[in-house]
Short mmCIF file of C-alpha atoms and ligand atoms in Angstrom, two decimals:
data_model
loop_
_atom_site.label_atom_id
_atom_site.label_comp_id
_atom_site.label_asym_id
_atom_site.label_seq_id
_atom_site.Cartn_x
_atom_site.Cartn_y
_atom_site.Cartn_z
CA UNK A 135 8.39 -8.94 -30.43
CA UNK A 136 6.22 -7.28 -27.43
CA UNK A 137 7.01 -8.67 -23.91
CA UNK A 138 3.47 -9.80 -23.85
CA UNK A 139 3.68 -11.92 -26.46
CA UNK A 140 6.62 -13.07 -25.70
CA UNK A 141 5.06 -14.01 -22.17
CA UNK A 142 2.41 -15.84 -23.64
CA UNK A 143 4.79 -17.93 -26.39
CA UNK A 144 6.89 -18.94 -23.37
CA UNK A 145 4.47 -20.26 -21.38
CA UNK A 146 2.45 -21.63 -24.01
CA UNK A 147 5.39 -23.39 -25.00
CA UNK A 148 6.21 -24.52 -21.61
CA UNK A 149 3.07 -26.24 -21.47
CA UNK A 150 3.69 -27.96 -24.63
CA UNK A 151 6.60 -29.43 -23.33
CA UNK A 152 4.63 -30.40 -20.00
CA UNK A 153 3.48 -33.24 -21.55
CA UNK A 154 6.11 -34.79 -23.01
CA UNK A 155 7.83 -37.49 -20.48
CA UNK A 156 11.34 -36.91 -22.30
CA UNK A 157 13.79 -35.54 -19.62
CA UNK A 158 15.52 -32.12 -21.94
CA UNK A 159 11.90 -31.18 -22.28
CA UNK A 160 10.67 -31.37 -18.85
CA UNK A 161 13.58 -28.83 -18.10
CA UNK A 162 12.48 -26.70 -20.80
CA UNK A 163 8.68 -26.54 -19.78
CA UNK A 164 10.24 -25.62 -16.52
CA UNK A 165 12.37 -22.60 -18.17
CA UNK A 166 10.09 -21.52 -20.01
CA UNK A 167 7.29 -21.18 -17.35
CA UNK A 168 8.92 -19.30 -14.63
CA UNK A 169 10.40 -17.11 -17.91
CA UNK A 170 6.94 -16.32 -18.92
CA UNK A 171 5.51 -15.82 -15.60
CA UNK A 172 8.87 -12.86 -15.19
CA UNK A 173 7.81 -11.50 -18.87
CA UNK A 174 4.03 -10.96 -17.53
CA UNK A 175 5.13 -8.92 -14.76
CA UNK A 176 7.92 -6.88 -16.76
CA UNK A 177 4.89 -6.20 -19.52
CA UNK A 178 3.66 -4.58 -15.85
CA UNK A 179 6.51 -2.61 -15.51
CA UNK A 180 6.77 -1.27 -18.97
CA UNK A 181 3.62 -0.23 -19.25
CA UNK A 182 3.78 1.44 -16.08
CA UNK A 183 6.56 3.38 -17.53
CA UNK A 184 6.17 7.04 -18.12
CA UNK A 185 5.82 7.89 -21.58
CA UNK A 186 9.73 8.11 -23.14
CA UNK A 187 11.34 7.25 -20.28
CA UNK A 188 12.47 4.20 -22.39
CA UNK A 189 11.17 1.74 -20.28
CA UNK A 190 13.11 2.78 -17.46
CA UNK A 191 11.13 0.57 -15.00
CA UNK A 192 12.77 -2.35 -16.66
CA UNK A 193 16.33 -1.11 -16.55
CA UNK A 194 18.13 -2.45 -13.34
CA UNK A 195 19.57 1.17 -12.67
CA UNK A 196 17.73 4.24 -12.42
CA UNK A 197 19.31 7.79 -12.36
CA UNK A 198 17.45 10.69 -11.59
CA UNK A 199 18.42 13.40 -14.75
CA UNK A 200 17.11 16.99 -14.31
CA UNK A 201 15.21 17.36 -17.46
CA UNK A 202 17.15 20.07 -20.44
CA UNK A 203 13.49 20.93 -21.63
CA UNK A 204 11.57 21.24 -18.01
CA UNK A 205 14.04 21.99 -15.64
CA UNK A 206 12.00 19.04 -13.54
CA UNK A 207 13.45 15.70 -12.29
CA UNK A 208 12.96 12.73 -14.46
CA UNK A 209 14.24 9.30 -13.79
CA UNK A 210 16.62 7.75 -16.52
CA UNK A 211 17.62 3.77 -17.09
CA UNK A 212 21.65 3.47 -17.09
CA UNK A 213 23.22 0.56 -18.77
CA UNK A 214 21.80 -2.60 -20.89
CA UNK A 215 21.04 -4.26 -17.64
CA UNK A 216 17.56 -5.14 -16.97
CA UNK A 217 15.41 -6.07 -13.71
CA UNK A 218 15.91 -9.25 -12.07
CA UNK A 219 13.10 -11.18 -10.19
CA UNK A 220 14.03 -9.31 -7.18
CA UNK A 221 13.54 -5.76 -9.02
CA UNK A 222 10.68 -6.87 -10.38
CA UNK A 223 9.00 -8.25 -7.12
CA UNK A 224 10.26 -4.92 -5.11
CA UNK A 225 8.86 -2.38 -8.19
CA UNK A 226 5.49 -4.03 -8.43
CA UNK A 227 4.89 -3.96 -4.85
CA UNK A 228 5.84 -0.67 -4.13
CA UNK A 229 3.75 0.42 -7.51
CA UNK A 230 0.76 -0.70 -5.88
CA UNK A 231 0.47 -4.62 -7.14
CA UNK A 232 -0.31 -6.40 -3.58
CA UNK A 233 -2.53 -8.85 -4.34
CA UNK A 234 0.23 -11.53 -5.09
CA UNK A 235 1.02 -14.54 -3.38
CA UNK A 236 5.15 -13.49 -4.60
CA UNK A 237 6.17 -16.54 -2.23
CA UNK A 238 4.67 -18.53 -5.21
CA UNK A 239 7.12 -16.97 -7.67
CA UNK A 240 9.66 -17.82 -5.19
CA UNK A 241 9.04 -21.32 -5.49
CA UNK A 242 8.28 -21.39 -9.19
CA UNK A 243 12.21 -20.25 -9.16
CA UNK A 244 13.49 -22.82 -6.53
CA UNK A 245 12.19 -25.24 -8.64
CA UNK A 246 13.73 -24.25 -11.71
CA UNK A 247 17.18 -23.87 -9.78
CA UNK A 248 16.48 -27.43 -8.44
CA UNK A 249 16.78 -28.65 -11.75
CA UNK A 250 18.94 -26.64 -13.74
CA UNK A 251 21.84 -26.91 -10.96
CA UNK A 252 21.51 -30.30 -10.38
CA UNK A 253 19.85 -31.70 -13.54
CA UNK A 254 18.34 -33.88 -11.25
CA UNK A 255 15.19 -35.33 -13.02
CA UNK A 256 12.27 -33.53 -11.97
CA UNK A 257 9.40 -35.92 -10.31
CA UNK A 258 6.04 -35.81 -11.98
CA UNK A 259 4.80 -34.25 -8.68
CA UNK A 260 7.44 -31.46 -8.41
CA UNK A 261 6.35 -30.41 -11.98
CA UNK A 262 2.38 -30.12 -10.90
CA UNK A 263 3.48 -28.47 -8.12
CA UNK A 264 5.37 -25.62 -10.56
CA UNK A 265 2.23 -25.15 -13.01
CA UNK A 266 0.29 -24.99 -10.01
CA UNK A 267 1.87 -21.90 -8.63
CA UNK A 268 2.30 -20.52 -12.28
CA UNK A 269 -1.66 -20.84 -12.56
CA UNK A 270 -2.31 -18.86 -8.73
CA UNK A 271 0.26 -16.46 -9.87
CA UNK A 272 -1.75 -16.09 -13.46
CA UNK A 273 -4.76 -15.69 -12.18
CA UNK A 274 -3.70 -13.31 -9.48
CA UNK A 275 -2.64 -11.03 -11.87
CA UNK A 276 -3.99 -11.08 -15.00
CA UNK A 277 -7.83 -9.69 -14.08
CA UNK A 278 -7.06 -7.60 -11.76
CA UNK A 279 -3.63 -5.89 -13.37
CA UNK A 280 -3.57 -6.57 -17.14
CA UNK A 281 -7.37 -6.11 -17.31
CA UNK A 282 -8.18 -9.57 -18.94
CA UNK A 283 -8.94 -13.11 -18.20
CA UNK A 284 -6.49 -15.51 -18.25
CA UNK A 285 -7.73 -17.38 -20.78
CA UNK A 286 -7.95 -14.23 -23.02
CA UNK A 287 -4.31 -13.74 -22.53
CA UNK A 288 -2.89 -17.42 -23.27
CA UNK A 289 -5.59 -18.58 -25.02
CA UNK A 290 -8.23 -21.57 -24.31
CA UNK A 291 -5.81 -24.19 -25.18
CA UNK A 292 -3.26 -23.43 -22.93
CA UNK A 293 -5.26 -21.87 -19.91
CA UNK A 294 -7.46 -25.23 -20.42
CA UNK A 295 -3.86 -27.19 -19.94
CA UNK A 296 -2.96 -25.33 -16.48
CA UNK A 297 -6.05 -25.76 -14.82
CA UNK A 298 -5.87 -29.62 -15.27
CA UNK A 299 -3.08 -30.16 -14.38
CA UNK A 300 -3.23 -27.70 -11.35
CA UNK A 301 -6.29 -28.93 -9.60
CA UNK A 302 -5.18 -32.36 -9.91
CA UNK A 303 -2.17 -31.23 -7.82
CA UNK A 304 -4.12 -28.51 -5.98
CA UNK A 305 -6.69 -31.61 -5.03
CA UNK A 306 -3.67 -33.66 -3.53
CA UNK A 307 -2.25 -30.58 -1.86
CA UNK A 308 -5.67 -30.06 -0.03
CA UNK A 309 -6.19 -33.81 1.17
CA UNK A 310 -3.02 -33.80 2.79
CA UNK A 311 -3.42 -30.04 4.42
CA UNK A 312 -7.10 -32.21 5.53
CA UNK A 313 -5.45 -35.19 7.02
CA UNK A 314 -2.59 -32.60 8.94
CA UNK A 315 -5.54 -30.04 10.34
CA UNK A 316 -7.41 -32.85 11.87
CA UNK A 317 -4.68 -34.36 13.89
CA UNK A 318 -4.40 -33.35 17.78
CA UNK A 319 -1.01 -31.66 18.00
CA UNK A 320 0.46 -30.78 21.26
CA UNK A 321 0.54 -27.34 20.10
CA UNK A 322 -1.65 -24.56 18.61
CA UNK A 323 1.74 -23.14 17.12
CA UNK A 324 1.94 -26.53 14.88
CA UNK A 325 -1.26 -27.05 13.65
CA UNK A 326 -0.90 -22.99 12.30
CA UNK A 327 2.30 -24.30 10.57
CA UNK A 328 0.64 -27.07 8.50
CA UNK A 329 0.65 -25.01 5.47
CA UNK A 330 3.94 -23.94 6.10
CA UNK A 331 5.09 -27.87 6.19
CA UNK A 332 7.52 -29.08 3.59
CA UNK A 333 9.37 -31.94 3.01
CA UNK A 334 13.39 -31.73 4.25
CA UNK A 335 14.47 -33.47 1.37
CA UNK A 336 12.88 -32.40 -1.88
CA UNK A 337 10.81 -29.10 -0.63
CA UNK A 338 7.84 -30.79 -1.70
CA UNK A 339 4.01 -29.44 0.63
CA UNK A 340 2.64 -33.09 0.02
CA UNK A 341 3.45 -34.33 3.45
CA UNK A 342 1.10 -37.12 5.35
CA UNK A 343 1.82 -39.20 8.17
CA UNK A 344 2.47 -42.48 8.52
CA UNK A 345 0.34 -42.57 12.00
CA UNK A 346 -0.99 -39.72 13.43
CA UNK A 347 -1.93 -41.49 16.68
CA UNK A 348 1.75 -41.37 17.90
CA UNK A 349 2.99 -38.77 20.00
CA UNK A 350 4.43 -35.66 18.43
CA UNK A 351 7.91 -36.99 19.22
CA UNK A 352 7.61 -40.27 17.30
CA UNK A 353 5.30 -39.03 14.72
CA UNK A 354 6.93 -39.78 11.09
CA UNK A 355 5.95 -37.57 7.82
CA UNK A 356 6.34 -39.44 4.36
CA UNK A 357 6.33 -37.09 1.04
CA UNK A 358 3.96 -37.65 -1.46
CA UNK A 359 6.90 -36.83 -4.31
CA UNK A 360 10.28 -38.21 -3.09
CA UNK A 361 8.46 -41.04 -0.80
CA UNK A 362 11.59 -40.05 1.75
CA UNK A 363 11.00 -40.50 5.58
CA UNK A 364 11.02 -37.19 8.09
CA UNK A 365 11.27 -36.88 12.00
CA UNK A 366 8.65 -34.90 13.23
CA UNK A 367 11.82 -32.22 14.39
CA UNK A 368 12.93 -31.84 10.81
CA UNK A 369 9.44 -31.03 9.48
CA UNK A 370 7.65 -28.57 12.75
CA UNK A 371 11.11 -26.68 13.19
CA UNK A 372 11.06 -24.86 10.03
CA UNK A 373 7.37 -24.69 9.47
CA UNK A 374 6.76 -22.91 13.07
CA UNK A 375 9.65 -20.90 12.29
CA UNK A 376 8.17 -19.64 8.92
CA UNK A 377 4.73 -19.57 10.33
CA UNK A 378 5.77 -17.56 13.47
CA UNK A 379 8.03 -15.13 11.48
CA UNK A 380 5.39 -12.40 10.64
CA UNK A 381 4.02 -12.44 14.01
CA UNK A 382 7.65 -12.27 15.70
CA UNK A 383 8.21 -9.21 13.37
CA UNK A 384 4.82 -7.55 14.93
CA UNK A 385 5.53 -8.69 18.25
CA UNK A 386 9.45 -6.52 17.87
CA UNK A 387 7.83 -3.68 16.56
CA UNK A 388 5.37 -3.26 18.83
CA UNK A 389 8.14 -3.54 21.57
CA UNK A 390 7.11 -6.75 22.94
CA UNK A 391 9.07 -10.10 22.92
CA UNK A 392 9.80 -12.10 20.46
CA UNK A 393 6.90 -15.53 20.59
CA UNK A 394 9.35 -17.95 19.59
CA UNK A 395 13.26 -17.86 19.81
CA UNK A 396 16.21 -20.09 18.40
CA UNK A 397 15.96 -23.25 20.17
CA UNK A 398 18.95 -24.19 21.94
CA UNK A 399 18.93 -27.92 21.34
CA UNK A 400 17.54 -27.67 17.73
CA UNK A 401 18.31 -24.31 15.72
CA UNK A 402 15.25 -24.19 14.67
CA UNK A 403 13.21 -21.12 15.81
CA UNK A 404 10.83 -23.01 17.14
CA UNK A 405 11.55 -22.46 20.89
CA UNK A 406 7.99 -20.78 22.35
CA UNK A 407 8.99 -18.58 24.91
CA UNK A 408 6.27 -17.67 26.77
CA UNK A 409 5.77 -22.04 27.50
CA UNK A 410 9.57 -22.30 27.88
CA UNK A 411 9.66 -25.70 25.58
CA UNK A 412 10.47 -26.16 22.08
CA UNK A 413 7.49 -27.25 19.74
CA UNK A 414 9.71 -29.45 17.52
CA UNK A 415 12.40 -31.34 19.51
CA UNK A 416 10.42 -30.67 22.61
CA UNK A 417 13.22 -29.00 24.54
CA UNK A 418 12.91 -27.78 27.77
CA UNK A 419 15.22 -25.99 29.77
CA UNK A 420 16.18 -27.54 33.52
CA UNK A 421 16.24 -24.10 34.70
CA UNK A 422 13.80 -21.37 33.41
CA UNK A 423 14.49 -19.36 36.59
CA UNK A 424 17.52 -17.41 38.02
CA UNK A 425 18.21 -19.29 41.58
CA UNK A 426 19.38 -16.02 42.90
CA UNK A 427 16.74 -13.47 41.73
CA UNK A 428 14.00 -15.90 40.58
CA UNK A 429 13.84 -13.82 37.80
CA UNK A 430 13.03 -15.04 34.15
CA UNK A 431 16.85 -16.65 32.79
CA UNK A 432 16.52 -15.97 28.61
CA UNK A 433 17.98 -19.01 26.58
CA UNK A 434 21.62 -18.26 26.77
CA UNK A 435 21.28 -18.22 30.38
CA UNK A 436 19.64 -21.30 30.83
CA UNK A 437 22.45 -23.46 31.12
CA UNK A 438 24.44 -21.43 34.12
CA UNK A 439 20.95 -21.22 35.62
CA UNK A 440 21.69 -16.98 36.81
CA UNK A 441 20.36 -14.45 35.42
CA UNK A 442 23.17 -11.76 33.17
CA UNK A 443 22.19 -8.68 35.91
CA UNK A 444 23.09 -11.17 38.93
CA UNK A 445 26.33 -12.82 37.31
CA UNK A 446 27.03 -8.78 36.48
CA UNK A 447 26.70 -8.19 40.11
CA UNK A 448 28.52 -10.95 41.38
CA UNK A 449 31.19 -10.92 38.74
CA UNK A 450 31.98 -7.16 39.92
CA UNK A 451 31.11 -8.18 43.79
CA UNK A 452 34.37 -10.53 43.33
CA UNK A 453 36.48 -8.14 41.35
CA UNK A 454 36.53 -5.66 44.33
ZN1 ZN B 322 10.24 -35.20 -0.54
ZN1 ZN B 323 14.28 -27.42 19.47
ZN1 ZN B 324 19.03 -13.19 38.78
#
């Protein structure tokens, strides 16, 4: 059977099984999704495979092989081992296919861990939330890569199925990113995080408030799937810390500082360092300056309250 169809089967019959409220077939709509999302991107890969190489953008291992006929390089599979989601993501990217939201995938596969590790049963919510980022990652891909519509590829039926099911959950998604952008954080760094905001306990994005007139510190999320209870610390910490990451990689690279560092108090890296405070336990330091030098102490420093280069100096002052 092609890959392609074999794509389309699996998540055709993933869908199928979406319905049904029996438990064995809610894991197997799971399975079979995230397996036919992976089949539409290795169709990508195959055909992207020069002509008798074998396929040998699917194979895990490539070897280069100078060719007997041509004298030239050519790049040979080696062993029965094929690409895993990680090969797949890394060869696509590099082969030109950008316009992906891959963090989707990555979710699509945290929830099928979730429940195939823990055969915990999956709440109605959770399973929305996996068509939903089947259906971005479908129609992400499908026009612009494979050439036709999504509802070409699995059929009216099925495509029809998806979309209802995902705008119902992308609705709920969007009236709680609403209720978050409007509230008055403390911080500009927090209100960017709001779409990085999940909930501690399931992973779930459908996180209100119980009152957003409290201060930050006493401010309580509730999750729309699990219904569980989160400090305001447990949610902002990782959120700023995912939301800050691509700008603290910039920042490095363009040999400036990093914006926010590993919070002392916390872990989380959520610690803004050019405030001095943490944005989710609201940390901050008793000393942010050397009493020697008045220079600028960095975290670890913080608690002796001197900078390293005076302790240095001092250290080797008393060793003479
Ligand atoms: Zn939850
Ligand atoms: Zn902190
Ligand atoms: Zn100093």
């Amino acid at each position: 059977m092609s890959i392609l169809k074999n794509a389309v089967e699996s998540i055709q019959i993933g869908m199928e099984d979406f319905h049904d409220s029996d438990d064995r077939r809610v894991l197997s709509a799971i399975r079979n999704l995230y397996a036919g999302i992976l089949l539409l991107f290795k169709y990508k890969l195959q055909q992207l495979s020069p002509s008798g190489s074998d396929e040998v953008l699917l194979k895990a291992k490539i070897l280069p092989l100078v060719s007997p006929d041509t004298g030239e390089i050519e790049w040979a599979g080696k062993g029965k081992k094929t690409v895993d989601v990680q090969d797949i993501t890394e060869r696509l990217r590099s082969l030109g296919v950008i316009e992906i939201e891959w963090t989707r995938l990555e979710q699509l596969q945290r929830i099928r861990n979730e429940i195939e590790h823990y055969y915990s049963p999956l709440s109605a919510e959770r399973m929305k939330e996996a068509v939903a980022s089947a259906l971005h990652l479908v129609m992400q891909f499908c026009e612009p890569y494979l050439e036709k519509t999504p509802s070409e590829i699995l059929g009216e039926e099925c495509w029809g199925q998806m979309l209802d099911v995902a705008s119902v959950y992308d609705a709920e998604l969007k009236s709680c990113r609403e209720k978050l952008e409007v509230v008055n954080w403390s911080f500009k760094e927090v209100l960017e995080s709001v779409p990085y905001m999940r909930c501690p306990e399931c992973d779930s994005e459908l996180l209100r408030l119980r009152d957003s007139t409290l201060k930050d510190k006493d401010k309580v999320f509730v999750c729309g799937t699990c219904h569980e209870d989160s400090n305001y610390a447990s949610v902002v910490g990782s959120a700023v810390s995912e939301s800050q990451a691509g700008a603290n990689h910039w920042s490095i690279r363009k040999g400036g500082d990093l914006i926010t560092e590993s919070c002392p108090e916390c872990g989380a890296d959520s610690y803004l360092r050019a405030q001095d405070q943490c944005v989710a336990c609201l940390y901050i330091p008793d000393n942010t300056a050397c009493k020697w030098c008045k220079g600028r102490l960095e975290i670890n420093e913080h608690w002796e309250g001197v900078c390293s280069y005076c302790q240095y100096k001092y250290d080797k002052l008393m060793a003479e």
